[in-house]
Every structure is written in structure tokens, then in C-alpha cells.
CSV table of C-alpha atoms in Angstrom, one decimal:
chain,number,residue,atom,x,y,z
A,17,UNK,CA,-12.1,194.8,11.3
A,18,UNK,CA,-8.6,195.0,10.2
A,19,UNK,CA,-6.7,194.4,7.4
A,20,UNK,CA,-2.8,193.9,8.0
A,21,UNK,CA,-0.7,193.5,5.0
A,22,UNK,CA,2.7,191.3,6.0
A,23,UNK,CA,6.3,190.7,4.1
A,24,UNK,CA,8.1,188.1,4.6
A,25,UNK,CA,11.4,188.0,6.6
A,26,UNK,CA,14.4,186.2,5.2
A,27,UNK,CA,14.5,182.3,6.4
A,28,UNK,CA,16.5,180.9,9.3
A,29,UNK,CA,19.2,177.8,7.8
A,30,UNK,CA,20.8,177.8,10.7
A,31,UNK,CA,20.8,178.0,14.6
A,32,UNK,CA,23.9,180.3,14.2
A,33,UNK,CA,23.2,183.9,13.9
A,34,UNK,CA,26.0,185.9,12.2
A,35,UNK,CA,26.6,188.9,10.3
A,36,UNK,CA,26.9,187.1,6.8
A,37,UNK,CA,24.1,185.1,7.4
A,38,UNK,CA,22.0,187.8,8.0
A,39,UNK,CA,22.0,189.1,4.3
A,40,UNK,CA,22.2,185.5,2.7
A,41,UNK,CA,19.3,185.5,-0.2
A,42,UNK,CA,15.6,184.4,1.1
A,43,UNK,CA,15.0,180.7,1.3
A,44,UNK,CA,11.3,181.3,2.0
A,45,UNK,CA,8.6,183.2,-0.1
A,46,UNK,CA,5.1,183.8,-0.2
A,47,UNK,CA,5.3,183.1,-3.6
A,48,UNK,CA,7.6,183.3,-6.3
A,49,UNK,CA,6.2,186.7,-6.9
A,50,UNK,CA,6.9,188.2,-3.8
A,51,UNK,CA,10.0,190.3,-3.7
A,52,UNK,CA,12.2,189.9,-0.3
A,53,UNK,CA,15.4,191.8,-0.8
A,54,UNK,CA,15.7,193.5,2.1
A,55,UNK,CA,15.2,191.5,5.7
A,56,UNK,CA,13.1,193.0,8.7
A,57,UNK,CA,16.3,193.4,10.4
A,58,UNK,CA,17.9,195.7,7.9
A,59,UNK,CA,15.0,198.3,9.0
A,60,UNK,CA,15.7,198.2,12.4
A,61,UNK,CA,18.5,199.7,14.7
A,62,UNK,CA,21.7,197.9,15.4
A,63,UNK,CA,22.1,194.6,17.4
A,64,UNK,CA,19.3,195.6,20.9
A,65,UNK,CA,20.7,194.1,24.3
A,66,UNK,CA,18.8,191.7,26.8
A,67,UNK,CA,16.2,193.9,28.6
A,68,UNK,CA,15.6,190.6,30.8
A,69,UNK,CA,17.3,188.2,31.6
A,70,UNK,CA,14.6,185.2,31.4
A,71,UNK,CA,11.1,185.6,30.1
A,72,UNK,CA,8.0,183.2,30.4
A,73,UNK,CA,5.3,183.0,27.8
A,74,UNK,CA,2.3,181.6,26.5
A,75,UNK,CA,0.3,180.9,23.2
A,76,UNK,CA,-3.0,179.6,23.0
A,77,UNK,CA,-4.8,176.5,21.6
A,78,UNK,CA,-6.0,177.6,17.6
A,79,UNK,CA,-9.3,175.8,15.9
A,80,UNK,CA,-8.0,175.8,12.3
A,81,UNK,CA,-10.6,175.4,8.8
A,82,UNK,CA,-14.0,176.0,11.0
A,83,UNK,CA,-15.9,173.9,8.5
A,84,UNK,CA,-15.4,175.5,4.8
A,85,UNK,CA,-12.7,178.0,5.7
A,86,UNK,CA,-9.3,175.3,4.7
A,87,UNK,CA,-6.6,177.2,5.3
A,88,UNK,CA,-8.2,180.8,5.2
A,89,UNK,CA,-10.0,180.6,8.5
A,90,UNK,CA,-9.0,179.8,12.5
A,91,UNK,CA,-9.7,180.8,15.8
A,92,UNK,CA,-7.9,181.2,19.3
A,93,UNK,CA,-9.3,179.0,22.3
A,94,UNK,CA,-9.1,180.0,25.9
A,95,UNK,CA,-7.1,178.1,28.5
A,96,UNK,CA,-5.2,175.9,27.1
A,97,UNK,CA,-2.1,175.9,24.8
A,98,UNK,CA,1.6,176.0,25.2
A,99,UNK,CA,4.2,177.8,27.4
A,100,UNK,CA,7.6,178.5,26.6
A,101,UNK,CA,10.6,180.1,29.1
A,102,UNK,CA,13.6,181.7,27.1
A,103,UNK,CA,16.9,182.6,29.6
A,104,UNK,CA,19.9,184.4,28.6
A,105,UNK,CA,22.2,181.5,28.9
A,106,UNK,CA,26.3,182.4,29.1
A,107,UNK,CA,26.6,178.4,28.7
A,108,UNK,CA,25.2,179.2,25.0
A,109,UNK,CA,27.3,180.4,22.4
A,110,UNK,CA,26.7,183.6,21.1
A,111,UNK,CA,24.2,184.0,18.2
A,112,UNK,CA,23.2,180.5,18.9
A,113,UNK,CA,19.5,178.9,20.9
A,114,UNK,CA,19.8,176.0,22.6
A,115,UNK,CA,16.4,174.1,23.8
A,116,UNK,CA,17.3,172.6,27.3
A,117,UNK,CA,14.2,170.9,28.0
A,118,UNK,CA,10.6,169.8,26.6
A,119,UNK,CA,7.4,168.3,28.3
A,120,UNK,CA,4.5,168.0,27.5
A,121,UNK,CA,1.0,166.6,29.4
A,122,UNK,CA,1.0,164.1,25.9
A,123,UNK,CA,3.8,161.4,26.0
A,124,UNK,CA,4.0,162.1,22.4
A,125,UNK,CA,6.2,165.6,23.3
A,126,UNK,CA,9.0,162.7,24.0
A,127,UNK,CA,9.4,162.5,19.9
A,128,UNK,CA,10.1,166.5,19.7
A,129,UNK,CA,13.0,167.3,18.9
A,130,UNK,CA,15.6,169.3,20.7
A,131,UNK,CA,17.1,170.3,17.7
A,132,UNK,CA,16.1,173.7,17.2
A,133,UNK,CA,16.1,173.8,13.1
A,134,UNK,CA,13.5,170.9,13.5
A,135,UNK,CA,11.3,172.2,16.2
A,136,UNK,CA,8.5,175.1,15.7
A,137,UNK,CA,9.4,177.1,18.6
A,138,UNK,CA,13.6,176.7,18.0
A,139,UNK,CA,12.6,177.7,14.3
A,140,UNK,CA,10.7,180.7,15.3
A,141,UNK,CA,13.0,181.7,17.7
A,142,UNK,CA,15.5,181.6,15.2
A,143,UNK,CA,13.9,183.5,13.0
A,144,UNK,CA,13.2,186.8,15.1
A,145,UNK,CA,16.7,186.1,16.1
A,146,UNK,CA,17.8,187.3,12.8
A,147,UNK,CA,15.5,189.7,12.3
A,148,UNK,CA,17.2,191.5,15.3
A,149,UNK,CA,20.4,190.4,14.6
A,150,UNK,CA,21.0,188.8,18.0
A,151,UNK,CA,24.8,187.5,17.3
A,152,UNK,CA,26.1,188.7,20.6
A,153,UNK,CA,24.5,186.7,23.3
A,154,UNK,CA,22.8,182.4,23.4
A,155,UNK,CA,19.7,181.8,24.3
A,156,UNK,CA,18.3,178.8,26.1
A,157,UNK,CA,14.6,177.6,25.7
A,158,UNK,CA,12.8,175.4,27.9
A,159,UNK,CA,9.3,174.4,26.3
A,160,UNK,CA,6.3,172.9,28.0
A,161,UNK,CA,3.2,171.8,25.7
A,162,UNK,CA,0.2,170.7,26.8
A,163,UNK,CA,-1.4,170.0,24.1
A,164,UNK,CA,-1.4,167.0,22.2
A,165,UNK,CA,0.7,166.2,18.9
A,166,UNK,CA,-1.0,165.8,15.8
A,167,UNK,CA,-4.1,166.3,18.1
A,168,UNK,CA,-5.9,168.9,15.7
A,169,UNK,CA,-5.7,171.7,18.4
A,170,UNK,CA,-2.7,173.7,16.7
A,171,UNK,CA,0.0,172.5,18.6
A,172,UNK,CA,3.4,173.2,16.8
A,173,UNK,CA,1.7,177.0,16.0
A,174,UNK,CA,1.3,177.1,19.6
A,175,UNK,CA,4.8,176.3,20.3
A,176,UNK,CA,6.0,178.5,17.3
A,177,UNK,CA,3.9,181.7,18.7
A,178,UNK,CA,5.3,181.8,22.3
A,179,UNK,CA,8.5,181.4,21.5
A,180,UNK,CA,8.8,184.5,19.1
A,181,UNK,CA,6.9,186.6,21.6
A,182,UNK,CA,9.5,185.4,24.5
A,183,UNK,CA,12.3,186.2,22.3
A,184,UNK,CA,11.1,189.6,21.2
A,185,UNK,CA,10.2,190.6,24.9
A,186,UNK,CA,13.2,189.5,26.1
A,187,UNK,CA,15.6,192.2,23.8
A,188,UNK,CA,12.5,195.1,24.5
A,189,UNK,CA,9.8,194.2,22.4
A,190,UNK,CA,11.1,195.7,19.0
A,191,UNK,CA,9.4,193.6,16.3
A,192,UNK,CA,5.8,194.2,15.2
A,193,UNK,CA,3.2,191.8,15.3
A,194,UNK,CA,3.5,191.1,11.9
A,195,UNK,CA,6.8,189.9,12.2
A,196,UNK,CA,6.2,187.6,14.6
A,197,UNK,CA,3.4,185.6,12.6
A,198,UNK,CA,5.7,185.5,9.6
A,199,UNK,CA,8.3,184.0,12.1
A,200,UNK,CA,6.2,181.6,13.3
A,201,UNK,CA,4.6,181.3,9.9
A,202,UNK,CA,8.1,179.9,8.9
A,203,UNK,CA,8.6,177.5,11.2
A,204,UNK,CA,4.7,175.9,10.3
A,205,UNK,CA,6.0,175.6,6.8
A,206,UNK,CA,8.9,173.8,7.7
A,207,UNK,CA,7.4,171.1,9.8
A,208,UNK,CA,3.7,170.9,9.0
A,209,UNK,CA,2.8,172.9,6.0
A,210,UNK,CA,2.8,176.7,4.6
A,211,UNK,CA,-0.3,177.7,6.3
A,212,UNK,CA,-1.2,180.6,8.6
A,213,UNK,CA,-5.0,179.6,10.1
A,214,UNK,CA,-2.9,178.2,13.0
A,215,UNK,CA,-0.1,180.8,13.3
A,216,UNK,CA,-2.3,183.9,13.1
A,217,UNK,CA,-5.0,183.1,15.4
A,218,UNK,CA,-2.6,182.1,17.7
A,219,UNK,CA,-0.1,185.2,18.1
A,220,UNK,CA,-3.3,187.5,17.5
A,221,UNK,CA,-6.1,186.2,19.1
A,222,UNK,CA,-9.5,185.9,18.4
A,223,UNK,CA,-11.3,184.7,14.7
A,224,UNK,CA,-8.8,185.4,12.3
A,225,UNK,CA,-9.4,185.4,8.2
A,226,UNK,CA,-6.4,185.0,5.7
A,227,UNK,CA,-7.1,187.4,3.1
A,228,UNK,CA,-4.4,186.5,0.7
A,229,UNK,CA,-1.4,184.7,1.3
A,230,UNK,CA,0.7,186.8,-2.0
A,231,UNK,CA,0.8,189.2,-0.5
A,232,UNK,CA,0.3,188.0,3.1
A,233,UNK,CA,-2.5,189.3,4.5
A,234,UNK,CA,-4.9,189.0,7.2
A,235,UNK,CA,-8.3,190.4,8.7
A,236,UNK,CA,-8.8,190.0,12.2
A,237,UNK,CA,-12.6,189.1,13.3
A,238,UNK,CA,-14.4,190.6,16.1
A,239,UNK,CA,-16.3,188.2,17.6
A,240,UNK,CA,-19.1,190.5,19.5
A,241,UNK,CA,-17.9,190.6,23.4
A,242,UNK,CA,-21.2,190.4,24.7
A,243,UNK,CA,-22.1,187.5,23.0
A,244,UNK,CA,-21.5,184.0,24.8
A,245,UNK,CA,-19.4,181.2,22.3
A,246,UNK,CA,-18.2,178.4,24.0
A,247,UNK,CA,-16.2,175.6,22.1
A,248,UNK,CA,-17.1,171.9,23.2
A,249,UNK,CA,-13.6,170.2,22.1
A,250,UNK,CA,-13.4,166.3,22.1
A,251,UNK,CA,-10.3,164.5,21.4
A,252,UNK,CA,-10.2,161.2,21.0
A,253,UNK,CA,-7.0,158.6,21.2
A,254,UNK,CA,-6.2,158.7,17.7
A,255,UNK,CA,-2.9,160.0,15.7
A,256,UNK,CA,-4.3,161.8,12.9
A,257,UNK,CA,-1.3,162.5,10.8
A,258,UNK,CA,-1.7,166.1,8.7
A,259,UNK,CA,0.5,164.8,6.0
A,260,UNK,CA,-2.6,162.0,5.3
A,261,UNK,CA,-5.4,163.9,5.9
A,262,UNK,CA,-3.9,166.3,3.2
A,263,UNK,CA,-3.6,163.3,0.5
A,264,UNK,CA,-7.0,162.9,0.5
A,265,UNK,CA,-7.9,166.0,-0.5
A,266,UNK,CA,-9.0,166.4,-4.0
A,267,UNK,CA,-7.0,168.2,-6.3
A,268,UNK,CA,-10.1,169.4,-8.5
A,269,UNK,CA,-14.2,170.6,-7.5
A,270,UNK,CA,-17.2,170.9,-9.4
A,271,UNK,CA,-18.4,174.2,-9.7
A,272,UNK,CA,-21.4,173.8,-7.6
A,273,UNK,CA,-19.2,172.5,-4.9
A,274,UNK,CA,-17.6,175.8,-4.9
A,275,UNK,CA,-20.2,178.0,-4.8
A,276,UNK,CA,-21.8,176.1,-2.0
A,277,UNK,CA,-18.5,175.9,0.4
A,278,UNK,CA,-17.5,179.9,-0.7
A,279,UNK,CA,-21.4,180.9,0.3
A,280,UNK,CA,-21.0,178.9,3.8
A,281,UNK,CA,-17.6,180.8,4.1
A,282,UNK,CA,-19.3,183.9,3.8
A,283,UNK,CA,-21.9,183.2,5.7
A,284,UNK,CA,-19.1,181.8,8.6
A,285,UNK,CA,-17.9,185.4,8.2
A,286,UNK,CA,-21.3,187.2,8.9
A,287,UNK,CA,-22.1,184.9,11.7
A,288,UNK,CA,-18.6,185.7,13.4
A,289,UNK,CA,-19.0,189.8,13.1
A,290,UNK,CA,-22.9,188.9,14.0
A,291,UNK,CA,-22.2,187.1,17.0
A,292,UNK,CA,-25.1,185.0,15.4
A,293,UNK,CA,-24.1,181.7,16.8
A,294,UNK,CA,-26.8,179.5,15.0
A,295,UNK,CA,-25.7,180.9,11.6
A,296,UNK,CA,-22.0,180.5,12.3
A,297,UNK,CA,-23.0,177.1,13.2
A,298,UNK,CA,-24.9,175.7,10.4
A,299,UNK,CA,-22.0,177.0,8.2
A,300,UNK,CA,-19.1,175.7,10.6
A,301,UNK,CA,-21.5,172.4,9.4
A,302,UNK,CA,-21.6,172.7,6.1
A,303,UNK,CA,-18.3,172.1,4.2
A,304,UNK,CA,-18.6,169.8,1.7
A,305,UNK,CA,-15.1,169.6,0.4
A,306,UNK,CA,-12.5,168.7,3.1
A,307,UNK,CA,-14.5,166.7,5.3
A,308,UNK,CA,-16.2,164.6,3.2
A,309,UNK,CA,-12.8,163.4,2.4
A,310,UNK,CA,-11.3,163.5,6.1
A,311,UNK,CA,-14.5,162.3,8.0
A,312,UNK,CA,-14.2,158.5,6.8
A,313,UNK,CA,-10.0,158.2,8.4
A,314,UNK,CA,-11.4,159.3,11.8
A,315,UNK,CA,-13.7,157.0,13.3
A,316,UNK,CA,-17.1,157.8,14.7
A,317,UNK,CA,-16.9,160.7,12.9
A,318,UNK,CA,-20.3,161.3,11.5
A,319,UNK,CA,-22.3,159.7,14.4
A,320,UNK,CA,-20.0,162.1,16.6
A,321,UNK,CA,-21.2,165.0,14.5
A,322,UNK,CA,-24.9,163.4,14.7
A,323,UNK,CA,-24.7,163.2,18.9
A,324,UNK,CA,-23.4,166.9,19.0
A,325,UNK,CA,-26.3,168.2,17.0
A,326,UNK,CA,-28.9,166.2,18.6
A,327,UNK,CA,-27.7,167.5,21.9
A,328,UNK,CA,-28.2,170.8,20.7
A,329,UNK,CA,-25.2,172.4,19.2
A,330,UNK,CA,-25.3,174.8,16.6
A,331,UNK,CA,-22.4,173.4,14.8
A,332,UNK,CA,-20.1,170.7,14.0
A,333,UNK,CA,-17.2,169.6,12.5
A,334,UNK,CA,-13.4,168.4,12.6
A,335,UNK,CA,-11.0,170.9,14.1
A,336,UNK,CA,-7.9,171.2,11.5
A,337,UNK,CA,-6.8,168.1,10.3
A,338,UNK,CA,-7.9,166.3,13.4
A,339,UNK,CA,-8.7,164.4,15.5
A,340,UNK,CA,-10.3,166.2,17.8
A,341,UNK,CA,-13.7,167.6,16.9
A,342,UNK,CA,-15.3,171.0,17.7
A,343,UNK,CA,-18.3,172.0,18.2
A,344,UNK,CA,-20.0,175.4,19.3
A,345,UNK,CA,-23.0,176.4,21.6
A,346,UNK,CA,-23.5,179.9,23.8
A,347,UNK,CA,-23.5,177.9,27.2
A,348,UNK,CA,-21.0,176.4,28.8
A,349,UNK,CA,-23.7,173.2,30.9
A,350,UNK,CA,-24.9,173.6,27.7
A,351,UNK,CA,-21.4,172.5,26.1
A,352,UNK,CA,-20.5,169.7,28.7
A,353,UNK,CA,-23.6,167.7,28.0
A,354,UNK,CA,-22.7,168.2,24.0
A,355,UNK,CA,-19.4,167.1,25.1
A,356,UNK,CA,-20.9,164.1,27.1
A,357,UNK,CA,-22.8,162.9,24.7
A,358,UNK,CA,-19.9,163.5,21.7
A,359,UNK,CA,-17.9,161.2,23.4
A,360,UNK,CA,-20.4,158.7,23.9
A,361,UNK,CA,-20.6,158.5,20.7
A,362,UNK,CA,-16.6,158.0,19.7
A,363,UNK,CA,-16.7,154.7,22.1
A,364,UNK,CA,-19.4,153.3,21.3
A,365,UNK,CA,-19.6,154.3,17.5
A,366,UNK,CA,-15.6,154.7,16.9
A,367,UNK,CA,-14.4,152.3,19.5
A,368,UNK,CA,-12.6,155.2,20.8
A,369,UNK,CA,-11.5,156.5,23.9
A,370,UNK,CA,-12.1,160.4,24.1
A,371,UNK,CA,-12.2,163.5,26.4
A,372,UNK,CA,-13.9,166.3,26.3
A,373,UNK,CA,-13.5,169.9,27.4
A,374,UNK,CA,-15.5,173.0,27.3
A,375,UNK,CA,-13.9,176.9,26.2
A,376,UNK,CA,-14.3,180.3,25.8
A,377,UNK,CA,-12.3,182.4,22.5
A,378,UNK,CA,-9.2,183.7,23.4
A,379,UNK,CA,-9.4,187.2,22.2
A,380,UNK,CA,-5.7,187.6,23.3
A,381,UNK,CA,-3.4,185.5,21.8
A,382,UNK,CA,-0.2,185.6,22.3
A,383,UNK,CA,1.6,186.6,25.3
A,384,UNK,CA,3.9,187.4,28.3
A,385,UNK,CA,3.7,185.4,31.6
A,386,UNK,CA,6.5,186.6,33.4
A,387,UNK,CA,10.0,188.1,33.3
A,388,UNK,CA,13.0,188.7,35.3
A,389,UNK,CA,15.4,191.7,35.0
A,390,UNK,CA,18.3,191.8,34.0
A,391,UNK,CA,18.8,195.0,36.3
């Protein structure tokens, strides 16, 4: 178990990369307390060249909250997520990132935009851009998401995480880890929220825990590998906007609220670094905050919840913000009959249309497909 303690790099403002930019004042900050006066790129060497000449990546699917962990707690899911392809383009101009082309499985990738200071992965991009002060070559980015928008399943992080690996590969690889999450961690705060339980999980793999965010820091999870943990993931046709689900969040607890949803944190923890599935699922179950408050905009929620544990899953709840719903068992016939039976539930409970799906962890995050030289 890992603690990584991250700065902040300065904030893109613009899809132009030059010299004078590059040493503009920070736009974003952990806090107001956090002091950011000298940029990532400042510490590296000067401008690196293209090492490829197109590279192909990927970044996975993210379960965000799990229960009582709201912004402090998320997870990487196997086998489904986002892919991003990043060319050296002499079309482009120098310093600048073009996006050529998005789809998407979801017809709701048609409203993404192409801009890249209003899309996660053109933000991202941007961003380690600057950190390596790229002003001498354009780059042209061609996104393909298959997962849905506002579907609960971390899709913008997704987007946001393979295109600041692709971008790093692509001039040798010199940022750290670190940098990337605060790269893509920019681009979440610009478009969905300052929140890294999406973000993190997603370039890092695996259960991630957010320490602190002033300082940023993060503890990385180990799931035990010998364990089974499959994730029954139902989404149902439903637009569950993030920006409403927040609203209803209150802005004050009780006390004993507080104790109770800190204890099932904990105890979320200890079942994680157990590999005790039927612990981690009676506290992925039990928050008694967030979706109290979320459960009643989602319809079918609770007799969803009800079918998944009658069918035998050890936990239940909403994944993020929504819609789709998680739940967790250790096999995977196991999971499709939860799953069955979950979205049985959202028709004939929520009037609802759903699907199902069954996954492993993704203990990778992050990554390369493919690349061409440029030799």
C-alpha cells in the first residue's frame, strides 16, 4: 500500500502551447494553500521530440464513491472503457492539438465537443503538452468512447486518462504518473467537477483511496490477486446529470450520520486489503448520506438494490452519480443471474429499459495499445 504525494501542474487556457504561456501564473489549485510557482515542465529537460509518430491507447471504465467513499474512493473495471489514437499531424500547427474525429458506441458522443479546451481528453492532452513544452510540432487526436455519457461508469476520466498517456508515450514517456492524474485531474474539474475517484483509478488501476486532496494525495489499494471480485454493472436508459445529483446533496450531517458512513468507509477499506468480499459488500451497502438523497431521481432504485441482494450479492449501490448501478459477488454465473434479475427489476419496478454486464478489476489502468515509429 502506497502513498503518492502529487503537485499540481500549471493549467492549460489555451490549445496553443508557447513559450510565454508556459510560465503564465497557475489557474488551477488544490487549494488556495497550495503553492504552484514553478510548473512540472520547468523540472524537466528542454522541448523532447516525437519518439512515434502515432500512438493508440486505452483507459478503463472507473466505479466512483463505492457506497460511503463520495469522492475519496473508486475503482478500475476490466474490459471496457475508452480508446484514444494521437498522430503527429504536419496539417496541425505547431504547439497546437486538434481532435479529428469522435465516436462513440452511445449516440450521446455526437454532443462532445471537438473543441479541445471543452473536451476531457483535448484538456488533458493539453495539459501534459505544457508540461513538456511541446511548441514545436501539432498533434491530432481521434477519440473513440464506448462508454456512455453521464452513464455513471467514469466516462470523461476515461477519455481524460488515455489521452495523457498517448501524449506522454508519444515524445518517450517522460512524465511520471503523477503528472498524468493531475492532468487529467484538470480537465475533470473543468467539465464535471474537481474530483479525482474517477481520474485516479483510472490512469492507476485497481482500488484507489484519495488521502487528501491539499496536498494531493493518494493510496493505491491491493485488492488480493487470488481473490475472485466480479462487478455486475446495470445501466439503465436514463440521463443522470452529475450537476443534479450533486444539488441534492446536503450541505450539513448529524453527527451519528458521520460516524456511521466514516466506520463503513473503513470497513470498505479493510474488506478491499482483505479480499473479504462480504464485508466490502455490506459496507459498499451501507452509505447513508449520498444515496439516500440520489436513490429517489433514479427510478427503481431501491427495488433494484432489493433484487441484487436477494439474488445473492454481497453489495449494492449506485455507481458515481449514476445511473448505472453496481453490484459485487466472487463469481462471474454468479453475477449474470444478479444482473438478470437487477434488470428485471428496473422494467418492471422503474419502467426502465437496462442492460447488464459482468467484470473483473482492472489492476492496470491506463495504457498503451499500439504505436508506430517515427524511425
Amino acid at each position: 500500500m502506497a502513498i503518492r504525494h502529487y503537485q499540481p501542474p500549471f493549467a492549460s487556457t489555451s490549445s496553443s502551447i508557447s513559450s510565454t504561456d508556459l510560465f503564465k501564473p497557475p489557474k488551477l489549485y488544490l487549494s488556495s494553500s497550495v503553492r504552484c510557482n514553478i510548473s512540472v515542465a520547468s523540472k524537466l529537460e528542454p522541448e523532447p521530440h516525437p519518439v512515434f509518430t502515432s500512438v493508440k491507447s486505452f483507459a478503463p471504465a472507473t466505479v466512483a464513491n463505492l457506497g460511503p467513499g463520495f469522492d475519496f474512493l473508486g475503482c478500475a473495471i476490466d474490459g471496457i472503457g475508452d480508446y484514444v489514437t494521437l498522430t503527429v499531424d504536419p496539417l496541425v500547427r505547431p504547439g497546437r492539438l486538434s481532435i479529428a474525429e469522435i465516436n462513440g458506441v452511445d449516440k450521446s458522443s455526437k454532443r462532445l465537443s471537438r473543441n479541445p479546451l471543452w473536451n476531457c481528453a483535448g484538456i488533458a492532452a493539453i495539459s501534459v503538452m505544457k508540461m513538456l513544452k511541446i511548441r514545436s510540432v501539432g498533434l491530432s487526436l481521434s477519440i473513440n468512447t464506448c462508454l456512455p455519457l453521464r452513464g455513471g461508469l467514469g466516462s470523461s476520466a476515461a477519455s481524460a486518462a488515455a489521452a495523457a498517456v498517448a501524449v506522454n508515450e508519444i515524445f518517450g514517456g517522460k512524465l511520471q504518473e503523477s503528472d498524468l492524474i493531475l492532468a487529467g485531474l484538470e480537465a475533470e474539474a473543468k467539465l464535471s467537477g474537481y474530483h479525482a475517484d474517477n481520474i485516479a483509478p483510472a490512469i492507476m488501476g485497481g482500488f484507489v483511496l484519495i488521502r487528501s486532496y491539499d496536498p494531493l494525495e493518494l493510496i493505491s489499494l491491493k485488492f488480493p490477486p487470488e481473490k475472485n471480485l466480479f462487478f455486475v454493472l446495470v445501466n439503465p436508459e436514463f440521463q443522470a446529470q452529475t450537476k443534479k445529483m450533486r444539488a441534492v446533496l446536503p450541505t450539513e450531517i448529524t453527527m451519528s450520520d458521520h460516524v456511521w458512513n466514516c466506520s463503513q468507509a473503513a470497513a470498505l477499506v479493510a474488506g478491499v486489503l482483505q479480499g473479504d468480499l462480504v464485508g466490502f459488500g455490506k459496507a459498499l451497502s451501507s452509505d447513508r448520506i449520498v444515496e439516500p438523497r440520489r436513490a429517489p431521481l433514479l427510478p427503481g432504485m431501491e427495488d433494484v438494490k432489493k433484487a441484487a441482494m436477494e439474488a445473492g450479492a454481497y453489495g449494492c449501490t449506485i455507481s458515481g452519480s449514476g445511473p448505472t448501478v453496481v453490484a459485487v459477488t466472487d463469481d462471474e454465473d454468479k453475477g449474470r443471474e444478479i444482473g438478470e434479475k437487477m434488470v428485471e427489476a428496473f422494467v418492471e419496478k422503474g419502467k426502465l429499459k437496462a442492460l447488464a454486464m459482468v467484470k473483473k478489476l482492472d489492476r492496470v489502468g491506463a495504457r498503451v495499445i499500439s504505436h508506430t515509429s517515427s524511425h
